[in-house]
PDB file of C-alpha atoms in Angstrom:
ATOM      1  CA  UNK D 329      19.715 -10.456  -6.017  1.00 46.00           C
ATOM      2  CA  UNK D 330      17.945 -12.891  -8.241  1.00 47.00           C
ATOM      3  CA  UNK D 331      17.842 -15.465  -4.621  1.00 54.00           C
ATOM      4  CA  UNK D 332      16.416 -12.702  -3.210  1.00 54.00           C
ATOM      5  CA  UNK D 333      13.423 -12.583  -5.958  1.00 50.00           C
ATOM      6  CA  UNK D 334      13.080 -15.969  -6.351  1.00 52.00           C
ATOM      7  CA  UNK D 335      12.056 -16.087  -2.792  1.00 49.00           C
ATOM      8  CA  UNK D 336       8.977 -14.277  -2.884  1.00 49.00           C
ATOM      9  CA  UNK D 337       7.944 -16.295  -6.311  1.00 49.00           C
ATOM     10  CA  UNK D 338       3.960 -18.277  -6.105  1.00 52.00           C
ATOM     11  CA  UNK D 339       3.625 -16.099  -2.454  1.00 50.00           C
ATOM     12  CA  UNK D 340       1.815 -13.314  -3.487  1.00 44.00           C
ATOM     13  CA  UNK D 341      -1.310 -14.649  -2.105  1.00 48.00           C
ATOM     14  CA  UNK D 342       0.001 -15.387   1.038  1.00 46.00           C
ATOM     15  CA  UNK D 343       1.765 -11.784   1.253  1.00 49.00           C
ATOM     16  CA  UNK D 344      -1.657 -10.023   0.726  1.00 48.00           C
ATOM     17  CA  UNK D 345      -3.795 -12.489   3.570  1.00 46.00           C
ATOM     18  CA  UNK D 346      -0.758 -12.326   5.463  1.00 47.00           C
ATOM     19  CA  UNK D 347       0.566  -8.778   6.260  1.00 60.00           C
ATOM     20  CA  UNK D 348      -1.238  -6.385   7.838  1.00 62.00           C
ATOM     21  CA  UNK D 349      -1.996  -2.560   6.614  1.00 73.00           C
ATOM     22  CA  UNK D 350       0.059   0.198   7.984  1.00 79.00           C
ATOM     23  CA  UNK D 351      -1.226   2.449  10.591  1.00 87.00           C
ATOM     24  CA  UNK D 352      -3.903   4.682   9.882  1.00 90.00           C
ATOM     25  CA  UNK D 353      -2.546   7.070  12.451  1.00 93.00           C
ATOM     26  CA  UNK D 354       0.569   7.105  10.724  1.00 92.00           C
ATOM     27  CA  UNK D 355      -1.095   7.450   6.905  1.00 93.00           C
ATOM     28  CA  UNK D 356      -2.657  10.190   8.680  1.00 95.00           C
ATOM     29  CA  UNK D 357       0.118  11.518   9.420  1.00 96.00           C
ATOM     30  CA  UNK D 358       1.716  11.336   6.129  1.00 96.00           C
ATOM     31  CA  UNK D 359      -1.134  13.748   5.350  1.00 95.00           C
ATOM     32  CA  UNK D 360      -1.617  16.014   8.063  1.00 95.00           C
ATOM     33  CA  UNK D 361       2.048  16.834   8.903  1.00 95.00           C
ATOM     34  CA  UNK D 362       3.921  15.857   5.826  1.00 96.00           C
ATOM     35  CA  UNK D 363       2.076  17.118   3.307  1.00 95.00           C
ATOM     36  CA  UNK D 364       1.437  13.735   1.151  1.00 96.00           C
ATOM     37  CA  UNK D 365      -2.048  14.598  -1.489  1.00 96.00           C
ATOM     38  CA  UNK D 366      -3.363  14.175  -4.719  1.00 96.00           C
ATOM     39  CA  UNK D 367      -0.114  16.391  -5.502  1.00 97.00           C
ATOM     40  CA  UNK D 368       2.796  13.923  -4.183  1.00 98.00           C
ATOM     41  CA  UNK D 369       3.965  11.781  -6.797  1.00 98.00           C
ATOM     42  CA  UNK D 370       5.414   8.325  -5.032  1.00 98.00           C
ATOM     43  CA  UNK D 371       8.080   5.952  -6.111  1.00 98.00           C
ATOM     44  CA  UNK D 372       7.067   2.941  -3.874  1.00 97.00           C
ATOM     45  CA  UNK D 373      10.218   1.180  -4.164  1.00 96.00           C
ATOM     46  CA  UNK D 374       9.768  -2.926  -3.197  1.00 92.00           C
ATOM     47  CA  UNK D 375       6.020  -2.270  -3.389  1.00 92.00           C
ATOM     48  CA  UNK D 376       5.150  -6.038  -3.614  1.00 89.00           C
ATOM     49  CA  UNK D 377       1.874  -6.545  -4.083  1.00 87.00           C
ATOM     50  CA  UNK D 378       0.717  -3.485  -3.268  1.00 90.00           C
ATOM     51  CA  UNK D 379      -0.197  -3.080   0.631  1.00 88.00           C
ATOM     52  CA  UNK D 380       1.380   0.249   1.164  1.00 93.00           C
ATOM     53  CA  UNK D 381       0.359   1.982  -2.153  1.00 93.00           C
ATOM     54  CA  UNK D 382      -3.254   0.994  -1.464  1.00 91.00           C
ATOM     55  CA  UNK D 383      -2.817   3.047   1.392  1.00 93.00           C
ATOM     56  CA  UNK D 384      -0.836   6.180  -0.870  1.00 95.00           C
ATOM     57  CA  UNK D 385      -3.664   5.796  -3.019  1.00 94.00           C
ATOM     58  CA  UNK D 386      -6.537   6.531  -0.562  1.00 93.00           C
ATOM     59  CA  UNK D 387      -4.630   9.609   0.215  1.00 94.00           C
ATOM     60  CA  UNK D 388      -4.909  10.684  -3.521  1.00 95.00           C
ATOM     61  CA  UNK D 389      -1.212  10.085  -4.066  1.00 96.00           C
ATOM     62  CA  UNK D 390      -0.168   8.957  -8.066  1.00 97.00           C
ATOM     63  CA  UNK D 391       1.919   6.150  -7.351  1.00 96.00           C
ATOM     64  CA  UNK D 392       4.298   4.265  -9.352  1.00 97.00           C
ATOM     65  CA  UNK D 393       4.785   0.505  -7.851  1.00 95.00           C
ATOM     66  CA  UNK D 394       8.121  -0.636  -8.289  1.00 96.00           C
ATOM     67  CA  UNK D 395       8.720  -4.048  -8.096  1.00 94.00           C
ATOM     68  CA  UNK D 396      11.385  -6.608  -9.423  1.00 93.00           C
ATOM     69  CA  UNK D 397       9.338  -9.958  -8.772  1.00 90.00           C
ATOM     70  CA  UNK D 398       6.617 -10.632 -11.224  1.00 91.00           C
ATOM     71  CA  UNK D 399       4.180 -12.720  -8.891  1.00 89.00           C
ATOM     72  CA  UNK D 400       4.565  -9.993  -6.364  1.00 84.00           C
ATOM     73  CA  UNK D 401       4.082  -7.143  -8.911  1.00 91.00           C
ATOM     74  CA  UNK D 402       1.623  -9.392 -11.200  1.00 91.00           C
ATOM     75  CA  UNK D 403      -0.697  -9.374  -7.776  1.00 86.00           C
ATOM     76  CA  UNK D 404      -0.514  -5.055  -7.772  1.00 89.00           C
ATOM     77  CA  UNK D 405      -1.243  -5.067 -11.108  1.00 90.00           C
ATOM     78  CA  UNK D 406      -4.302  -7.318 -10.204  1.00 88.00           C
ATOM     79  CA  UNK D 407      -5.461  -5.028  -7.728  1.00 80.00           C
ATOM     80  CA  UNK D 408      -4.742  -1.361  -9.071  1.00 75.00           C
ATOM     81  CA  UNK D 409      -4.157  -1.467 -12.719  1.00 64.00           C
ATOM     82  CA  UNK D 410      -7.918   0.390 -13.010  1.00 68.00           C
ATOM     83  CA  UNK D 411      -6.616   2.899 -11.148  1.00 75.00           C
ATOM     84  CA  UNK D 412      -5.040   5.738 -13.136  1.00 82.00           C
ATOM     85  CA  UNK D 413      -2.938   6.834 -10.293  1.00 94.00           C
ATOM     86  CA  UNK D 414      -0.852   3.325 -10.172  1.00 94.00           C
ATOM     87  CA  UNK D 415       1.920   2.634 -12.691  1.00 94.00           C
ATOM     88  CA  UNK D 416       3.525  -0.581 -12.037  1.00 94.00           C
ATOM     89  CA  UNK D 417       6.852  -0.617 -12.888  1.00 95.00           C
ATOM     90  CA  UNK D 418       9.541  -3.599 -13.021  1.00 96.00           C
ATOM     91  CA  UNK D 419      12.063  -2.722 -11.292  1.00 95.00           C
ATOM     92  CA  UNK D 420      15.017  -2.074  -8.595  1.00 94.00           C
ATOM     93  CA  UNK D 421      15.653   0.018  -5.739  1.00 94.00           C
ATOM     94  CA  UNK D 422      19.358   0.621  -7.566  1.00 95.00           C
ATOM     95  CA  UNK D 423      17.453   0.666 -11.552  1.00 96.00           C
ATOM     96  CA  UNK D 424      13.908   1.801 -10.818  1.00 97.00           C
ATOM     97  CA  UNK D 425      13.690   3.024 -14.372  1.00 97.00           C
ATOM     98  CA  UNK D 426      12.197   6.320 -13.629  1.00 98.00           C
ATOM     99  CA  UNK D 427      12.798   9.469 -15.042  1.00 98.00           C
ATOM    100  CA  UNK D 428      15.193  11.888 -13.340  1.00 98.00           C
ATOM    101  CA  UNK D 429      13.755  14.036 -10.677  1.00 98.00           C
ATOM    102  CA  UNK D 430      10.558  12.496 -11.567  1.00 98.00           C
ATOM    103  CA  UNK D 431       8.798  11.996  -7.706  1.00 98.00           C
ATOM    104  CA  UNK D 432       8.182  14.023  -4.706  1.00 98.00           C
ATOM    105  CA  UNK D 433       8.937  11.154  -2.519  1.00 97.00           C
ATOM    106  CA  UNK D 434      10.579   7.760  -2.011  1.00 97.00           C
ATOM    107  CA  UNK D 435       8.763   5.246  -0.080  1.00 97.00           C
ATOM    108  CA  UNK D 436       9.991   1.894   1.312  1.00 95.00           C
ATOM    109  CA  UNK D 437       7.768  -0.385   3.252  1.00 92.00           C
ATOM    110  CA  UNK D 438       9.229  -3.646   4.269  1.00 85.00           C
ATOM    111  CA  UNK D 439      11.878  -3.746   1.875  1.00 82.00           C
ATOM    112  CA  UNK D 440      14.339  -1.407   2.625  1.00 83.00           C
ATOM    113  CA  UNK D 441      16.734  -4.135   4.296  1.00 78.00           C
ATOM    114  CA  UNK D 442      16.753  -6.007   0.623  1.00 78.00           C
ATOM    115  CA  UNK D 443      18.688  -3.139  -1.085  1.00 90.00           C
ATOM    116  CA  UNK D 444      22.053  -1.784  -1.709  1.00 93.00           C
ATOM    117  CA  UNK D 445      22.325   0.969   0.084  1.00 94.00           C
ATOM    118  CA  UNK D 446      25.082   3.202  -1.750  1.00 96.00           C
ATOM    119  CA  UNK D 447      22.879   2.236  -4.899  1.00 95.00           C
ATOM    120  CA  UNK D 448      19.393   2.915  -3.367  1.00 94.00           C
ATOM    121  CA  UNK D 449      20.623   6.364  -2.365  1.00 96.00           C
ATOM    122  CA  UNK D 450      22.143   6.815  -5.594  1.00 97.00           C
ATOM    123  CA  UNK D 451      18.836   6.119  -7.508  1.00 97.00           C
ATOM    124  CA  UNK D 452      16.925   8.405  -4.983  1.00 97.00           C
ATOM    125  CA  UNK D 453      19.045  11.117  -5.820  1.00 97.00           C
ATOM    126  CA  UNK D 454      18.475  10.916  -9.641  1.00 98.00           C
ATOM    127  CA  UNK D 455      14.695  10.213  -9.295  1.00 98.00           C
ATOM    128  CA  UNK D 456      13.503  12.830  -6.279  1.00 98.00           C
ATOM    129  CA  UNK D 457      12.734  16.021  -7.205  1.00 98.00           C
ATOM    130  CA  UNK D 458      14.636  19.232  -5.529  1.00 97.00           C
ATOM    131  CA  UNK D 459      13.919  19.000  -1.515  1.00 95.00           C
ATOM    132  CA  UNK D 460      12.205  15.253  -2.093  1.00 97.00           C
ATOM    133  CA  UNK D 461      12.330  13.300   0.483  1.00 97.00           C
ATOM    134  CA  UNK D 462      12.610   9.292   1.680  1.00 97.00           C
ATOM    135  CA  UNK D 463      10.655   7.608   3.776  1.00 96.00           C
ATOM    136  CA  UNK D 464      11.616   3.591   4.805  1.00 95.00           C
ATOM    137  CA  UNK D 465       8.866   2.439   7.110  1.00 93.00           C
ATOM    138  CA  UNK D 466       8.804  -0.903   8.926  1.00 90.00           C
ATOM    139  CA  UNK D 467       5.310  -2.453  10.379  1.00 82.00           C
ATOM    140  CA  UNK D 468       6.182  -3.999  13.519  1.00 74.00           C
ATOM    141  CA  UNK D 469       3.696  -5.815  15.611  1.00 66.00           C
ATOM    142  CA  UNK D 470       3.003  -6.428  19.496  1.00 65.00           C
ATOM    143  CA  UNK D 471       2.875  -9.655  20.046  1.00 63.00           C
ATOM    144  CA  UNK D 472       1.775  -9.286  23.259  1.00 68.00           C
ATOM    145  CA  UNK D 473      -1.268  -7.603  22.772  1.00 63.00           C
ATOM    146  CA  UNK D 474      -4.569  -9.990  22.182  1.00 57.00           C
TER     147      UNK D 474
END
């Protein structure tokens, strides 16, 4: 695990110019057919600096960033720490240091691949509210469109 850190240390900048947003027809359907509002509380676990809760944010969504790399979480802190709907948390997918049952909904953008799974599913258990739900979402792009 600490590699794994270590190699996203002094690229935050680089993350944010770098990576595209998600999908707005897919945001949209968070909302639309899912349900996500200004009454979904998100654990946005391996939010890095941020590009996916900006996104749970616009929705109205109170998200709490969790993040074990500094830089990464330093550069969401940056960006949202105005916000009183972003809590930026250090943090694992196996120790997000959350309350139990204290979300509607796990997210994981990107970073699912990183994580223990027996322990991320552990975690998610103690942290999701009754019927919560977990969503692990992947950006992938065409690289043979123009």
């Amino acid at each position: 695990m600490k590699d794994t850190l270590k190699k996203f240390s002094g690229r935050a900048d680089d993350y944010v110019a770098g990576r595209p947003a998600y999908a707005e027809e897919f945001v949209r359907w968070l909302a639309l057919e899912q349900g996500f509002s200004e009454e979904t509380i998100v654990a946005d676990i391996g939010s890095g600096t941020g590009k996916f809760a900006q996104q749970l944010l616009k929705m109205g969504c109170f998200v709490y960033g969790i993040e074990p790399n500094d830089d990464m979480r330093k550069k969401a802190e940056e960006n949202f720490l105005k916000g009183e709907n972003f809590c930026s948390v250090k943090g694992t997918a196996n120790k997000t240091t959350l309350k139990e049952h204290a979300v509607d909904v796990v997210t994981s953008a990107q970073a699912f691949h990183w994580f223990d799974i027996t322990a991320f599913q552990k975690e998610c258990r103690r942290i999701l509210k009754p019927d919560g739900r977990v969503y692990l979402i992947w950006n992938v792009r065409d690289m043979g469109k123009n």
